[in-house]
Amino acid sequence: MGLKKISRRIWVGIAGFFIGGSLLLGINPLALGFFAATVISGQGGLLAYGGILMGLAFSMPFLDVVRYSVAMLIIGMLINLKALIENRGNVWYMSFLTGLVAITANFCTYYLSGQAVSLVRMFGEGAMVFSVTVIFTHGINVIEKDYVKVVTDSQAALCVMALAAAVLYGMPVEVAETVVIAEAFALFSIMFANYKFGFGVGMSWTVIAASIMSAKVENQDYLTAWILVGIISVSLFAVFSGGRLVFAAIFCLVYYGLGMGLYEILLEENGLKALLTALFVFALAPPRLLLRVDDKVKNEELAENSPEWGRLVISRINALASAFKRIEYTMVKDAATGIGFNDVGEIIENFTNQLDKQVPLRKTIEARIIDELAIRDIQVKNLILVKNKEDRYEVYLTARVRRGRLVHAEVLRQIIQNEMKVEFLLKEESRSIVSRNYEVICFYQKPAFKCITAVRCLSKYEDEVSGDNFYIGDIHEGQKLIIIADGMGNGESAAMDSNSLIEAMEELLSAGFDQDMSIRLVNSYLSDKNRGESFSTLDMLLVDQHSGYGKLYKQGAATTFIKRNNWLEMVKSTSLPVGVVEGAVCEKCNKKFYNNDIIVMVSDGILESIIFENKEDYMREILLEMDSDEPEDIATDIISRIKGLSGNRLKDDATVIVCKLVKTL
């Protein structure tokens, strides 16, 4: 266990020490239950073991200390056995084993020592160990993983309070007749619970702490006095509001007032020592520890019904409608030339499945983000975490500046990625400034790769427009789309054909259509529109910059070259171009790309202008001979060599796109 983990879980050892002194009728089932819970949850079992042993040494006879220490060792080994490791997540099963170990340890101890054994005592302790293990395991998981559940989940709140009660019960009232321990901890925890979690959880813990303290000092005044202090303090704080110092001041005044008027025990020496210690710790505690979560916890259902969530869905629906309008075809056409109703149903079903899914953001993280922003006077209305169809995260934050200067979205980005441990980038369409009005700020997960591209495009005839067209862009954040379309022939007519193909593909893919469906739609549309009299080749590369996986789609396209250091692969195509016949097949190839991989896509004009018989082999040689791996240099070198070979007389319009993948994370 690293030093950072040890420092973060030191509370486990301290809690174990006090629980080691929590005796119930001469036995300590709480100690075994707490140790088992730390091992099951994977939260500092060794620290708990050491703390519990020290606590037991101060409170129990040597024979009992040995019994409990051996029982804990057996429990630890059982939970970590390979044969049982897959059941570690089953708390009930592991708790049952822990109870059996407690019963067996009792029996062996009494049998070996020759003492009379009480079956009721033996099985009673086993049952208590079983119950305590279940409760403490859940409580530790809540504390370590998502403490905000204390507010949203009553079961979680009860388990955490049971664990805190066990710690308080085992604390000494005072040490060396001068240092007040239990009362100071109780007062601090009452202030902490009421301020951090609000009235419900705060008052529940106040009653528990007051009851334990009353039993420890055998004075019932603690129960009524502390409950009154808690109720009045929280009520006044709700009226005046403010930060923790305001709450501490109100708590102190109410405590002193009740001590002067009704409960003298509050102002006795131990009572004043406890109050001053609690106030001191409360005032100097780290801000994150005292993060208030009672009014910061969002309900997922409310978030889903928020205007921002509706706006996200509506924007996708508008994109779908725009895509249908863009490709200009009639749905009721004959099935041989158009698209049937089954196809329409498949399109809508695919679209629905590809909508982004809202996922719950861990409440602890949400509360920390909101608190960090509040420190900068930024008020959060909604915080939505979305997972898109590629399993990448997006964050939508609705916020405003309460006072002071405007804040750049970069501040929000840093806070969100620090808390979520995921790197994010600001969406291009997002607001970049947080103003005094609520604005939606959008972030997307930073890709692991970036694509560096270079393009060179030449016309066969200097006085005519090139029939080639190309597209390079992001259809979604992290999804790089590269297309080369080569229209039939040269000039304006060919350029219009290739441009129509690219625009339709870009529109459909951006709207969230599946790649195969998009190609099928466009091919059907163009073949019907052009009656096979004109067509365009399709050479398309779609790269997921998060994973490095890419898809190559080719329909009548020229060879693509993939270079990795001194290795080169060629991807060829034998299919018909788009628009020749409706059912033309598009060839597809999946590839995994790595850091510094280079993809070279060319139109037919590049290869046809090579005078040698084996044109692909010549391209292979010049790519392997190149010293530079910069896309601009590679594209320039290719065009220069092709022009030199053809004597500046190209056989066809020529386009080359060079794409290099570079690792960013």
GROMACS .gro file of N, CA, C and O in nm, residues 371-434:
model
  256
  371ASP      N    1  -1.889   2.235  -0.547
  371ASP     CA    2  -1.825   2.311  -0.439
  371ASP      C    3  -1.705   2.390  -0.490
  371ASP      O    4  -1.686   2.506  -0.453
  372GLU      N    5  -1.622   2.328  -0.576
  372GLU     CA    6  -1.506   2.399  -0.632
  372GLU      C    7  -1.550   2.519  -0.714
  372GLU      O    8  -1.486   2.625  -0.712
  373LEU      N    9  -1.658   2.504  -0.788
  373LEU     CA   10  -1.709   2.616  -0.867
  373LEU      C   11  -1.768   2.724  -0.778
  373LEU      O   12  -1.757   2.844  -0.808
  374ALA      N   13  -1.833   2.682  -0.668
  374ALA     CA   14  -1.892   2.780  -0.576
  374ALA      C   15  -1.785   2.869  -0.514
  374ALA      O   16  -1.809   2.988  -0.489
  375ILE      N   17  -1.667   2.813  -0.489
  375ILE     CA   18  -1.557   2.892  -0.435
  375ILE      C   19  -1.522   3.007  -0.530
  375ILE      O   20  -1.481   3.115  -0.488
  376ARG      N   21  -1.544   2.985  -0.659
  376ARG     CA   22  -1.515   3.087  -0.762
  376ARG      C   23  -1.640   3.165  -0.800
  376ARG      O   24  -1.647   3.226  -0.906
  377ASP      N   25  -1.742   3.159  -0.713
  377ASP     CA   26  -1.867   3.232  -0.734
  377ASP      C   27  -1.941   3.189  -0.860
  377ASP      O   28  -2.006   3.270  -0.927
  378ILE      N   29  -1.931   3.060  -0.894
  378ILE     CA   30  -2.004   3.005  -1.008
  378ILE      C   31  -2.115   2.916  -0.954
  378ILE      O   32  -2.091   2.822  -0.881
  379GLN      N   33  -2.238   2.949  -0.991
  379GLN     CA   34  -2.354   2.874  -0.945
  379GLN      C   35  -2.397   2.775  -1.052
  379GLN      O   36  -2.415   2.810  -1.168
  380VAL      N   37  -2.415   2.648  -1.012
  380VAL     CA   38  -2.449   2.541  -1.105
  380VAL      C   39  -2.597   2.509  -1.094
  380VAL      O   40  -2.650   2.488  -0.986
  381LYS      N   41  -2.663   2.507  -1.210
  381LYS     CA   42  -2.805   2.471  -1.216
  381LYS      C   43  -2.822   2.324  -1.248
  381LYS      O   44  -2.905   2.256  -1.189
  382ASN      N   45  -2.748   2.275  -1.345
  382ASN     CA   46  -2.754   2.134  -1.385
  382ASN      C   47  -2.616   2.084  -1.424
  382ASN      O   48  -2.538   2.159  -1.483
  383LEU      N   49  -2.591   1.959  -1.392
  383LEU     CA   50  -2.465   1.894  -1.431
  383LEU      C   51  -2.500   1.756  -1.485
  383LEU      O   52  -2.545   1.669  -1.410
  384ILE      N   53  -2.484   1.738  -1.616
  384ILE     CA   54  -2.527   1.615  -1.682
  384ILE      C   55  -2.407   1.543  -1.742
  384ILE      O   56  -2.327   1.605  -1.813
  385LEU      N   57  -2.395   1.414  -1.713
  385LEU     CA   58  -2.290   1.330  -1.771
  385LEU      C   59  -2.354   1.239  -1.875
  385LEU      O   60  -2.453   1.171  -1.847
  386VAL      N   61  -2.297   1.239  -1.995
  386VAL     CA   62  -2.353   1.163  -2.106
  386VAL      C   63  -2.247   1.067  -2.159
  386VAL      O   64  -2.129   1.101  -2.164
  387LYS      N   65  -2.290   0.947  -2.197
  387LYS     CA   66  -2.200   0.853  -2.264
  387LYS      C   67  -2.254   0.831  -2.405
  387LYS      O   68  -2.369   0.789  -2.423
  388ASN      N   69  -2.171   0.860  -2.505
  388ASN     CA   70  -2.218   0.845  -2.643
  388ASN      C   71  -2.206   0.701  -2.689
  388ASN      O   72  -2.163   0.613  -2.614
  389LYS      N   73  -2.243   0.677  -2.815
  389LYS     CA   74  -2.247   0.539  -2.863
  389LYS      C   75  -2.110   0.475  -2.873
  389LYS      O   76  -2.098   0.354  -2.884
  390GLU      N   77  -2.004   0.555  -2.869
  390GLU     CA   78  -1.867   0.501  -2.866
  390GLU      C   79  -1.814   0.485  -2.724
  390GLU      O   80  -1.695   0.465  -2.702
  391ASP      N   81  -1.904   0.499  -2.624
  391ASP     CA   82  -1.867   0.485  -2.482
  391ASP      C   83  -1.768   0.592  -2.438
  391ASP      O   84  -1.682   0.567  -2.353
  392ARG      N   85  -1.781   0.712  -2.493
  392ARG     CA   86  -1.698   0.825  -2.451
  392ARG      C   87  -1.786   0.924  -2.375
  392ARG      O   88  -1.903   0.942  -2.406
  393TYR      N   89  -1.724   0.989  -2.277
  393TYR     CA   90  -1.800   1.078  -2.190
  393TYR      C   91  -1.811   1.219  -2.247
  393TYR      O   92  -1.719   1.270  -2.311
  394GLU      N   93  -1.925   1.281  -2.219
  394GLU     CA   94  -1.947   1.422  -2.246
  394GLU      C   95  -2.011   1.483  -2.122
  394GLU      O   96  -2.090   1.417  -2.054
  395VAL      N   97  -1.979   1.607  -2.093
  395VAL     CA   98  -2.032   1.676  -1.975
  395VAL      C   99  -2.103   1.802  -2.020
  395VAL      O  100  -2.048   1.880  -2.098
  396TYR      N  101  -2.225   1.821  -1.971
  396TYR     CA  102  -2.304   1.941  -2.001
  396TYR      C  103  -2.333   2.012  -1.870
  396TYR      O  104  -2.399   1.957  -1.782
  397LEU      N  105  -2.282   2.131  -1.857
  397LEU     CA  106  -2.289   2.206  -1.732
  397LEU      C  107  -2.364   2.337  -1.756
  397LEU      O  108  -2.326   2.416  -1.843
  398THR      N  109  -2.472   2.359  -1.682
  398THR     CA  110  -2.547   2.484  -1.690
  398THR      C  111  -2.509   2.568  -1.568
  398THR      O  112  -2.536   2.528  -1.454
  399ALA      N  113  -2.447   2.680  -1.591
  399ALA     CA  114  -2.393   2.758  -1.479
  399ALA      C  115  -2.395   2.908  -1.511
  399ALA      O  116  -2.411   2.949  -1.626
  400ARG      N  117  -2.377   2.987  -1.407
  400ARG     CA  118  -2.366   3.132  -1.422
  400ARG      C  119  -2.274   3.187  -1.314
  400ARG      O  120  -2.251   3.122  -1.210
  401VAL      N  121  -2.223   3.306  -1.337
  401VAL     CA  122  -2.141   3.375  -1.237
  401VAL      C  123  -2.233   3.457  -1.149
  401VAL      O  124  -2.315   3.535  -1.198
  402ARG      N  125  -2.220   3.438  -1.018
  402ARG     CA  126  -2.308   3.512  -0.927
  402ARG      C  127  -2.268   3.657  -0.913
  402ARG      O  128  -2.351   3.746  -0.906
  403ARG      N  129  -2.139   3.680  -0.907
  403ARG     CA  130  -2.091   3.817  -0.897
  403ARG      C  131  -1.945   3.819  -0.943
  403ARG      O  132  -1.881   3.717  -0.959
  404GLY      N  133  -1.895   3.938  -0.968
  404GLY     CA  134  -1.756   3.950  -1.010
  404GLY      C  135  -1.740   3.939  -1.160
  404GLY      O  136  -1.835   3.954  -1.237
  405ARG      N  137  -1.619   3.909  -1.204
  405ARG     CA  138  -1.587   3.906  -1.346
  405ARG      C  139  -1.636   3.779  -1.413
  405ARG      O  140  -1.662   3.679  -1.347
  406LEU      N  141  -1.646   3.783  -1.545
  406LEU     CA  142  -1.682   3.665  -1.622
  406LEU      C  143  -1.569   3.561  -1.611
  406LEU      O  144  -1.453   3.596  -1.592
  407VAL      N  145  -1.606   3.435  -1.625
  407VAL     CA  146  -1.510   3.325  -1.608
  407VAL      C  147  -1.499   3.246  -1.737
  407VAL      O  148  -1.601   3.213  -1.800
  408HIS      N  149  -1.377   3.215  -1.778
  408HIS     CA  150  -1.356   3.136  -1.899
  408HIS      C  151  -1.387   2.990  -1.873
  408HIS      O  152  -1.366   2.939  -1.762
  409ALA      N  153  -1.437   2.922  -1.976
  409ALA     CA  154  -1.474   2.780  -1.962
  409ALA      C  155  -1.355   2.693  -1.926
  409ALA      O  156  -1.372   2.582  -1.875
  410GLU      N  157  -1.232   2.740  -1.952
  410GLU     CA  158  -1.113   2.664  -1.918
  410GLU      C  159  -1.107   2.634  -1.768
  410GLU      O  160  -1.059   2.528  -1.727
  411VAL      N  161  -1.156   2.727  -1.685
  411VAL     CA  162  -1.159   2.706  -1.540
  411VAL      C  163  -1.248   2.587  -1.507
  411VAL      O  164  -1.212   2.501  -1.426
  412LEU      N  165  -1.364   2.581  -1.570
  412LEU     CA  166  -1.457   2.470  -1.547
  412LEU      C  167  -1.396   2.338  -1.595
  412LEU      O  168  -1.409   2.235  -1.528
  413ARG      N  169  -1.331   2.343  -1.710
  413ARG     CA  170  -1.271   2.222  -1.766
  413ARG      C  171  -1.167   2.162  -1.671
  413ARG      O  172  -1.164   2.041  -1.648
  414GLN      N  173  -1.082   2.247  -1.616
  414GLN     CA  174  -0.977   2.199  -1.525
  414GLN      C  175  -1.038   2.134  -1.401
  414GLN      O  176  -0.993   2.028  -1.356
  415ILE      N  177  -1.142   2.194  -1.346
  415ILE     CA  178  -1.205   2.141  -1.225
  415ILE      C  179  -1.271   2.007  -1.255
  415ILE      O  180  -1.256   1.909  -1.179
  416ILE      N  181  -1.344   1.999  -1.365
  416ILE     CA  182  -1.416   1.875  -1.400
  416ILE      C  183  -1.318   1.760  -1.424
  416ILE      O  184  -1.337   1.649  -1.373
  417GLN      N  185  -1.213   1.784  -1.499
  417GLN     CA  186  -1.121   1.674  -1.529
  417GLN      C  187  -1.037   1.637  -1.407
  417GLN      O  188  -0.999   1.521  -1.391
  418ASN      N  189  -1.010   1.730  -1.318
  418ASN     CA  190  -0.937   1.697  -1.195
  418ASN      C  191  -1.020   1.606  -1.105
  418ASN      O  192  -0.967   1.515  -1.041
  419GLU      N  193  -1.150   1.631  -1.098
  419GLU     CA  194  -1.236   1.551  -1.011
  419GLU      C  195  -1.273   1.417  -1.073
  419GLU      O  196  -1.280   1.316  -1.005
  420MET      N  197  -1.294   1.416  -1.205
  420MET     CA  198  -1.336   1.292  -1.272
  420MET      C  199  -1.217   1.205  -1.314
  420MET      O  200  -1.236   1.091  -1.355
  421LYS      N  201  -1.095   1.262  -1.310
  421LYS     CA  202  -0.974   1.190  -1.353
  421LYS      C  203  -0.983   1.149  -1.501
  421LYS      O  204  -0.932   1.045  -1.542
  422VAL      N  205  -1.051   1.230  -1.579
  422VAL     CA  206  -1.063   1.210  -1.723
  422VAL      C  207  -1.036   1.344  -1.789
  422VAL      O  208  -1.088   1.447  -1.746
  423GLU      N  209  -0.955   1.345  -1.895
  423GLU     CA  210  -0.924   1.471  -1.963
  423GLU      C  211  -1.036   1.507  -2.059
  423GLU      O  212  -1.087   1.422  -2.133
  424PHE      N  213  -1.073   1.637  -2.058
  424PHE     CA  214  -1.181   1.685  -2.142
  424PHE      C  215  -1.135   1.802  -2.228
  424PHE      O  216  -1.036   1.869  -2.196
  425LEU      N  217  -1.210   1.825  -2.336
  425LEU     CA  218  -1.190   1.941  -2.422
  425LEU      C  219  -1.323   2.013  -2.438
  425LEU      O  220  -1.430   1.951  -2.427
  426LEU      N  221  -1.317   2.142  -2.465
  426LEU     CA  222  -1.438   2.221  -2.485
  426LEU      C  223  -1.493   2.195  -2.625
  426LEU      O  224  -1.420   2.199  -2.724
  427LYS      N  225  -1.624   2.169  -2.635
  427LYS     CA  226  -1.685   2.150  -2.766
  427LYS      C  227  -1.682   2.280  -2.845
  427LYS      O  228  -1.694   2.389  -2.789
  428GLU      N  229  -1.667   2.265  -2.976
  428GLU     CA  230  -1.658   2.383  -3.062
  428GLU      C  231  -1.784   2.468  -3.056
  428GLU      O  232  -1.777   2.591  -3.059
  429GLU      N  233  -1.902   2.403  -3.048
  429GLU     CA  234  -2.026   2.480  -3.048
  429GLU      C  235  -2.064   2.532  -2.911
  429GLU      O  236  -2.165   2.601  -2.895
  430SER      N  237  -1.983   2.502  -2.811
  430SER     CA  238  -2.016   2.541  -2.674
  430SER      C  239  -1.980   2.686  -2.646
  430SER      O  240  -1.894   2.746  -2.711
  431ARG      N  241  -2.049   2.744  -2.550
  431ARG     CA  242  -2.012   2.874  -2.497
  431ARG      C  243  -1.874   2.863  -2.431
  431ARG      O  244  -1.845   2.764  -2.365
  432SER      N  245  -1.793   2.962  -2.450
  432SER     CA  246  -1.658   2.957  -2.392
  432SER      C  247  -1.644   3.048  -2.271
  432SER      O  248  -1.539   3.050  -2.207
  433ILE      N  249  -1.750   3.123  -2.238
  433ILE     CA  250  -1.747   3.216  -2.125
  433ILE      C  251  -1.868   3.191  -2.037
  433ILE      O  252  -1.980   3.173  -2.086
  434VAL      N  253  -1.848   3.188  -1.906
  434VAL     CA  254  -1.958   3.181  -1.810
  434VAL      C  255  -1.994   3.323  -1.772
  434VAL      O  256  -1.912   3.396  -1.715
   0.00000   0.00000   0.00000
